[in-house]
CSV table of C-alpha atoms and ligand atoms in Angstrom, one decimal:
chain,number,residue,atom,x,y,z
A,1,MET,CA,0.1,0.0,0.0
A,2,THR,CA,1.1,3.5,-0.7
A,3,SER,CA,1.7,6.2,2.0
A,4,VAL,CA,-1.1,8.1,0.3
A,5,ARG,CA,-4.4,6.4,1.2
A,6,THR,CA,-6.9,9.0,0.3
A,7,ALA,CA,-7.6,11.0,-2.9
A,8,VAL,CA,-9.8,14.0,-3.1
A,9,ILE,CA,-11.7,14.8,-6.3
A,10,PRO,CA,-13.2,18.3,-6.3
A,11,ALA,CA,-16.4,18.1,-8.4
A,12,ALA,CA,-18.4,21.0,-7.3
A,13,GLY,CA,-17.8,23.4,-10.2
A,14,LEU,CA,-20.7,24.6,-12.5
A,15,GLY,CA,-19.0,23.2,-15.7
A,16,THR,CA,-19.6,26.4,-17.6
A,17,ARG,CA,-17.0,25.4,-20.2
A,18,PHE,CA,-19.1,22.5,-21.1
A,19,LEU,CA,-22.5,23.9,-21.6
A,20,PRO,CA,-25.1,23.0,-22.9
A,21,ALA,CA,-24.0,19.3,-22.0
A,22,SER,CA,-23.5,20.3,-18.4
A,23,LYS,CA,-26.8,22.1,-17.9
A,24,ALA,CA,-28.8,19.2,-16.4
A,25,ILE,CA,-26.1,16.6,-15.7
A,26,PRO,CA,-22.9,17.2,-13.9
A,27,LYS,CA,-20.0,17.9,-16.3
A,28,GLU,CA,-18.2,15.1,-14.4
A,29,MET,CA,-20.8,12.6,-15.9
A,30,VAL,CA,-20.3,13.7,-19.5
A,31,PRO,CA,-18.9,10.5,-21.0
A,32,VAL,CA,-15.6,10.0,-23.0
A,33,VAL,CA,-16.6,7.0,-25.2
A,34,ASP,CA,-18.9,5.1,-22.8
A,35,LYS,CA,-17.5,6.1,-19.3
A,36,PRO,CA,-18.2,9.5,-17.5
A,37,THR,CA,-14.9,11.4,-17.0
A,38,ILE,CA,-15.1,11.0,-13.3
A,39,GLN,CA,-14.9,7.2,-13.6
A,40,TYR,CA,-11.6,7.7,-15.5
A,41,ILE,CA,-10.3,9.7,-12.5
A,42,VAL,CA,-11.6,7.3,-9.8
A,43,GLU,CA,-10.0,4.3,-11.9
A,44,GLU,CA,-6.7,6.2,-12.0
A,45,CYS,CA,-6.8,6.5,-8.2
A,46,VAL,CA,-7.3,2.8,-7.8
A,47,ALA,CA,-4.5,2.1,-10.4
A,48,ALA,CA,-2.1,4.2,-8.3
A,49,GLY,CA,-2.9,2.1,-5.1
A,50,ILE,CA,-5.4,4.6,-3.5
A,51,GLU,CA,-8.5,3.0,-2.3
A,52,ASP,CA,-10.3,5.8,-0.4
A,53,VAL,CA,-11.8,8.6,-2.5
A,54,LEU,CA,-13.5,11.7,-1.3
A,55,ILE,CA,-15.7,13.6,-3.9
A,56,ILE,CA,-16.4,17.2,-3.1
A,57,ASP,CA,-19.6,17.8,-4.9
A,58,SER,CA,-22.5,20.4,-4.9
A,59,SER,CA,-26.2,20.6,-5.4
A,60,GLY,CA,-27.4,19.1,-8.6
A,61,LYS,CA,-24.6,16.5,-8.7
A,62,SER,CA,-26.3,13.5,-7.2
A,63,ALA,CA,-26.0,11.5,-10.5
A,64,ILE,CA,-22.3,11.2,-9.5
A,65,GLY,CA,-23.2,9.3,-6.4
A,66,ASP,CA,-25.7,7.1,-8.3
A,67,HIS,CA,-23.0,6.2,-10.7
A,68,PHE,CA,-20.8,4.5,-8.0
A,69,ASP,CA,-23.8,3.1,-6.0
A,70,ARG,CA,-25.5,-0.3,-6.2
A,71,LEU,CA,-28.8,0.1,-8.2
A,72,MET,CA,-30.7,-2.9,-7.2
A,73,GLY,CA,-33.5,-2.4,-9.9
A,74,LEU,CA,-31.1,-2.1,-12.7
A,75,GLU,CA,-29.1,-5.1,-11.4
A,76,ALA,CA,-32.2,-7.2,-11.1
A,77,ALA,CA,-33.3,-6.3,-14.6
A,78,LEU,CA,-29.9,-7.2,-16.0
A,79,GLU,CA,-29.8,-10.5,-14.1
A,80,ALA,CA,-33.2,-11.4,-15.4
A,81,LYS,CA,-32.3,-10.8,-19.0
A,82,GLY,CA,-29.1,-12.7,-18.7
A,83,LYS,CA,-26.9,-9.7,-19.3
A,84,THR,CA,-24.1,-10.8,-17.3
A,85,THR,CA,-21.2,-8.6,-18.8
A,86,GLU,CA,-23.3,-5.5,-18.2
A,87,LEU,CA,-24.2,-6.8,-14.7
A,88,GLU,CA,-20.6,-7.1,-13.9
A,89,VAL,CA,-19.8,-3.6,-15.2
A,90,VAL,CA,-22.6,-2.0,-13.1
A,91,ARG,CA,-21.7,-3.8,-9.9
A,92,GLY,CA,-18.0,-3.3,-10.3
A,93,LEU,CA,-18.5,0.4,-10.2
A,94,ALA,CA,-19.8,0.1,-6.6
A,95,GLU,CA,-16.8,-2.0,-5.8
A,96,LEU,CA,-14.0,0.1,-7.3
A,97,CYS,CA,-13.0,1.5,-4.0
A,98,ASP,CA,-14.5,3.4,-0.9
A,99,ILE,CA,-16.2,6.6,-2.2
A,100,HIS,CA,-17.3,9.3,0.1
A,101,PHE,CA,-19.1,12.5,-0.6
A,102,VAL,CA,-19.1,15.9,1.0
A,103,ARG,CA,-20.6,19.0,-0.3
A,104,GLN,CA,-19.2,22.4,-1.1
A,105,GLY,CA,-22.3,24.5,-0.4
A,106,VAL,CA,-20.8,27.8,-1.5
A,107,ALA,CA,-18.6,28.1,-4.6
A,108,LEU,CA,-15.8,29.8,-3.0
A,109,GLY,CA,-12.9,28.4,-5.2
A,110,LEU,CA,-10.8,25.4,-5.6
A,111,GLY,CA,-8.6,26.0,-2.5
A,112,HIS,CA,-11.8,26.3,-0.4
A,113,ALA,CA,-13.1,23.0,-1.9
A,114,ILE,CA,-9.9,21.1,-1.0
A,115,GLY,CA,-10.0,22.7,2.5
A,116,ILE,CA,-13.4,20.9,3.1
A,117,ALA,CA,-11.6,17.6,2.9
A,118,GLU,CA,-9.7,18.2,6.1
A,119,ARG,CA,-12.0,16.5,8.4
A,120,HIS,CA,-12.0,13.3,6.2
A,121,VAL,CA,-8.3,13.3,5.3
A,122,GLY,CA,-7.0,14.2,8.9
A,123,ASP,CA,-3.4,14.4,9.6
A,124,GLU,CA,-2.2,12.4,6.5
A,125,PRO,CA,-0.9,13.1,3.1
A,126,PHE,CA,-3.4,12.9,0.3
A,127,ALA,CA,-3.8,13.3,-3.4
A,128,VAL,CA,-6.0,15.7,-5.3
A,129,LEU,CA,-7.2,14.9,-8.8
A,130,LEU,CA,-9.1,17.5,-10.9
A,131,GLY,CA,-11.8,16.1,-13.1
A,132,ASP,CA,-11.2,18.0,-16.3
A,133,ASP,CA,-7.7,16.5,-16.6
A,134,VAL,CA,-8.3,12.9,-17.7
A,135,GLN,CA,-4.8,11.1,-17.6
A,136,VAL,CA,-4.5,7.8,-19.5
A,137,ASP,CA,-1.4,6.2,-18.2
A,138,GLY,CA,-2.6,3.4,-15.8
A,139,GLY,CA,-1.9,5.6,-12.8
A,140,ALA,CA,1.9,6.1,-13.8
A,141,LEU,CA,1.8,9.9,-13.2
A,142,LEU,CA,0.2,9.7,-9.8
A,143,ARG,CA,2.3,6.8,-8.6
A,144,GLY,CA,5.4,8.8,-9.7
A,145,MET,CA,4.1,11.8,-7.7
A,146,ILE,CA,3.5,9.6,-4.7
A,147,GLU,CA,7.1,8.1,-4.9
A,148,THR,CA,8.4,11.7,-5.0
A,149,HIS,CA,6.3,12.8,-2.1
A,150,GLU,CA,7.7,9.7,-0.1
A,151,GLU,CA,11.4,10.7,-1.2
A,152,GLN,CA,11.1,14.5,-0.6
A,153,GLN,CA,8.7,14.3,2.4
A,154,GLY,CA,6.8,17.1,1.0
A,155,SER,CA,4.0,18.1,-1.5
A,156,VAL,CA,4.2,17.5,-5.1
A,157,ILE,CA,2.5,19.2,-8.1
A,158,ALA,CA,2.2,18.0,-11.6
A,159,LEU,CA,3.7,20.2,-14.4
A,160,LEU,CA,3.3,20.1,-18.1
A,161,GLU,CA,4.8,22.2,-20.8
A,162,VAL,CA,2.1,24.2,-22.7
A,163,GLU,CA,2.1,26.7,-25.6
A,164,PRO,CA,2.8,30.2,-24.4
A,165,ASP,CA,-0.6,31.3,-25.4
A,166,GLU,CA,-2.2,28.6,-23.2
A,167,ILE,CA,-0.4,29.4,-20.0
A,168,SER,CA,-3.1,32.0,-18.9
A,169,SER,CA,-5.5,29.1,-18.3
A,170,TYR,CA,-3.2,27.5,-15.5
A,171,GLY,CA,-1.2,28.0,-12.4
A,172,CYS,CA,2.5,28.4,-13.4
A,173,ILE,CA,5.9,28.3,-11.7
A,174,ASP,CA,9.5,29.7,-12.2
A,175,PRO,CA,11.2,26.4,-12.4
A,176,ILE,CA,14.5,25.7,-10.4
A,177,PRO,CA,15.8,22.3,-11.7
A,178,ILE,CA,16.4,19.7,-9.0
A,179,ARG,CA,17.2,16.7,-11.2
A,180,ASP,CA,15.5,14.7,-14.1
A,181,ASN,CA,11.9,15.9,-14.2
A,182,LEU,CA,11.8,17.5,-10.7
A,183,TYR,CA,11.8,21.1,-10.0
A,184,GLY,CA,11.6,23.5,-7.1
A,185,PHE,CA,10.2,27.0,-7.4
A,186,GLU,CA,10.1,30.4,-5.7
A,187,ARG,CA,7.0,31.7,-7.4
A,188,ILE,CA,3.7,30.1,-8.3
A,189,VAL,CA,1.1,32.3,-10.0
A,190,GLU,CA,-2.5,31.5,-11.0
A,191,LYS,CA,-3.4,32.2,-14.5
A,192,PRO,CA,-0.8,34.8,-15.4
A,193,SER,CA,-0.9,36.6,-18.8
A,194,ALA,CA,1.6,35.2,-21.4
A,195,GLU,CA,3.8,38.2,-20.9
A,196,GLU,CA,3.8,37.9,-17.0
A,197,ALA,CA,4.2,34.0,-17.0
A,198,PRO,CA,7.5,33.0,-15.4
A,199,SER,CA,7.6,29.9,-17.7
A,200,ASN,CA,5.5,27.8,-19.8
A,201,LEU,CA,5.4,25.0,-17.2
A,202,ALA,CA,1.7,24.8,-16.3
A,203,VAL,CA,0.3,23.1,-13.1
A,204,ILE,CA,-1.9,20.3,-14.2
A,205,GLY,CA,-4.7,18.9,-12.0
A,206,ARG,CA,-2.8,16.3,-10.0
A,207,TYR,CA,-1.4,17.2,-6.6
A,208,VAL,CA,0.0,15.2,-3.6
A,209,PHE,CA,-0.2,17.3,-0.4
A,210,THR,CA,1.0,17.0,3.1
A,211,PRO,CA,-1.7,17.9,5.6
A,212,ASP,CA,0.0,21.3,6.2
A,213,ILE,CA,-1.7,22.5,3.0
A,214,PHE,CA,-4.9,22.9,5.1
A,215,ASP,CA,-3.2,25.6,7.3
A,216,ALA,CA,-2.0,27.2,4.2
A,217,ILE,CA,-5.6,27.3,2.7
A,218,ARG,CA,-6.8,28.8,5.9
A,219,GLN,CA,-4.3,31.6,5.5
A,220,THR,CA,-5.0,32.2,1.9
A,221,GLU,CA,-7.0,35.4,0.9
A,222,PRO,CA,-9.2,35.4,-2.1
A,223,GLY,CA,-7.2,35.7,-5.2
A,224,VAL,CA,-8.0,35.5,-9.1
A,225,GLY,CA,-11.7,35.7,-9.7
A,226,GLY,CA,-12.4,36.5,-5.9
A,227,GLU,CA,-11.8,32.8,-5.1
A,228,ILE,CA,-9.7,30.9,-2.6
A,229,GLN,CA,-7.0,29.6,-5.1
A,230,ILE,CA,-5.1,26.3,-4.3
A,231,THR,CA,-2.3,27.9,-6.3
A,232,ASP,CA,-1.9,30.8,-3.7
A,233,ALA,CA,-2.1,28.2,-0.9
A,234,ILE,CA,0.6,26.2,-2.5
A,235,GLY,CA,2.7,29.4,-2.8
A,236,LEU,CA,2.3,30.0,1.0
A,237,LEU,CA,3.2,26.3,1.9
A,238,ASN,CA,6.3,26.5,-0.4
A,239,GLN,CA,7.7,29.2,1.8
A,240,THR,CA,8.0,26.9,4.8
A,241,GLN,CA,7.9,23.4,3.4
A,242,PRO,CA,9.4,23.1,-0.1
A,243,VAL,CA,6.9,21.9,-2.8
A,244,THR,CA,8.3,19.9,-5.7
A,245,GLY,CA,7.1,20.1,-9.3
A,246,PHE,CA,7.0,16.9,-11.2
A,247,SER,CA,6.8,17.3,-14.9
A,248,PHE,CA,5.5,14.8,-17.3
A,249,LYS,CA,4.8,14.6,-21.0
A,250,GLU,CA,2.3,11.9,-21.8
A,251,GLY,CA,-1.3,10.8,-21.4
A,252,ARG,CA,-3.2,14.0,-20.5
A,253,TYR,CA,-6.4,15.2,-22.1
A,254,ASP,CA,-8.0,18.5,-21.0
A,255,CYS,CA,-11.7,17.3,-21.1
A,256,GLY,CA,-12.9,20.8,-20.0
A,257,LYS,CA,-12.2,22.1,-23.6
A,258,PRO,CA,-14.3,20.8,-26.4
A,259,LEU,CA,-11.5,20.3,-28.9
A,260,ASP,CA,-9.4,18.4,-26.4
A,261,TYR,CA,-12.5,16.5,-25.4
A,262,LEU,CA,-13.0,15.3,-28.9
A,263,LYS,CA,-9.4,14.2,-29.2
A,264,ALA,CA,-9.8,12.2,-25.9
A,265,THR,CA,-12.8,10.6,-27.4
A,266,VAL,CA,-11.2,9.6,-30.5
A,267,GLU,CA,-7.7,8.5,-29.1
A,268,ILE,CA,-9.2,6.6,-26.2
A,269,ALA,CA,-11.7,4.8,-28.5
A,270,CYS,CA,-8.7,3.8,-30.7
A,271,MET,CA,-6.9,2.4,-27.7
A,272,ARG,CA,-9.9,0.2,-26.7
A,273,ASP,CA,-9.6,-3.6,-27.6
A,274,ASP,CA,-13.3,-3.8,-28.2
A,275,LEU,CA,-13.9,-0.8,-30.3
A,276,GLY,CA,-10.4,0.2,-31.5
A,277,PRO,CA,-10.0,-2.0,-34.6
A,278,ALA,CA,-13.3,-1.2,-36.1
A,279,PHE,CA,-13.2,2.5,-35.2
A,280,LYS,CA,-9.7,2.9,-36.6
A,281,ASP,CA,-10.9,1.3,-40.0
A,282,TYR,CA,-13.7,3.7,-40.0
A,283,LEU,CA,-11.5,6.7,-39.2
A,284,LYS,CA,-9.0,5.9,-41.9
A,285,GLY,CA,-11.8,5.9,-44.5
A,286,PHE,CA,-13.3,9.1,-43.1
A,287,VAL,CA,-10.0,10.9,-42.9
A,288,ALA,CA,-9.4,10.1,-46.7
A,289,THR,CA,-12.7,12.0,-47.4
A,290,LEU,CA,-11.4,15.1,-45.7
A,291,ASP,CA,-9.9,18.0,-47.7
Z,1,G1P,C1,-7.3,24.9,-11.8
Z,1,G1P,C2,-6.1,25.6,-11.1
Z,1,G1P,C3,-5.0,25.9,-11.9
Z,1,G1P,C4,-4.6,24.6,-12.6
Z,1,G1P,C5,-5.6,24.0,-13.4
Z,1,G1P,C6,-5.3,22.7,-14.1
Z,1,G1P,O1,-7.8,25.8,-12.8
Z,1,G1P,O2,-6.7,26.7,-10.4
Z,1,G1P,O3,-3.9,26.3,-11.1
Z,1,G1P,O4,-3.4,24.9,-13.5
Z,1,G1P,O5,-6.9,23.8,-12.6
Z,1,G1P,O6,-6.3,22.1,-14.8
Z,1,G1P,P1,-9.2,25.7,-13.5
Z,1,G1P,O7,-9.0,24.8,-14.6
Z,1,G1P,O8,-10.1,25.0,-12.5
Z,1,G1P,O9,-9.7,27.1,-13.8
């Protein structure tokens, strides 16, 4: 078992980037191929050895709870029809790991949402996974970050190089190389303009925190957008307990952006053993018709 037992998945946001799909269903339930994005995130936790997940949701998000629950009516209907494969899939979702829910009643920002996890997490290190970033790597990034946390005894944030004109969508650091793909930093800024950005290394939605982040969140004043930003809390924590940046290159899809969401759908479908071969044949034919 890893030293990080709990993962926190903030899922309270309105999903305005994904309207109209997210009007009546939570954006976390929008499927990529045939699985809601939040299922990929929970499966990533399990693949990285984490078996306790806390989802921070908000009103209107109860479909997420239903997705990971036993639905006896559905199970009975599948059983009666002899649909054993489907039955296993449906039941398996309730057995993936321990899933708990707590609500963020007021939308005060990502830092505030993560702060709500304190009572559940207690005095232990924990991971945070943001639902818009779907990471298809069998848990490799998260496992690597947990190992780095164990080695450095501090918090770890995921970093990805992005195009300069994209950096204003992310947290950003001024990298100080440690070794290989590890960086320290002095500054971390939330959503800087391309001109102000200290680098093009963006903070991506995977974090491993020591419980000291909760004190830092408490001390964090509202920042960009008037919200309590986790980026600012990380900046505060870094002053007393160095935070390590863990850069990676592969496997990430920003499913909060329609174009990246489409890429995720196509590429993940191609990777599937059941759908991939037929879908690739179709795609090759379709691409040949494009001008
Ligand atoms: C959040 C964080 C930001 C981070 C990003 C990663 O922003 O505030 O620092 O870079 O997630 O996806 P959001 O996408 O919620 O605006």
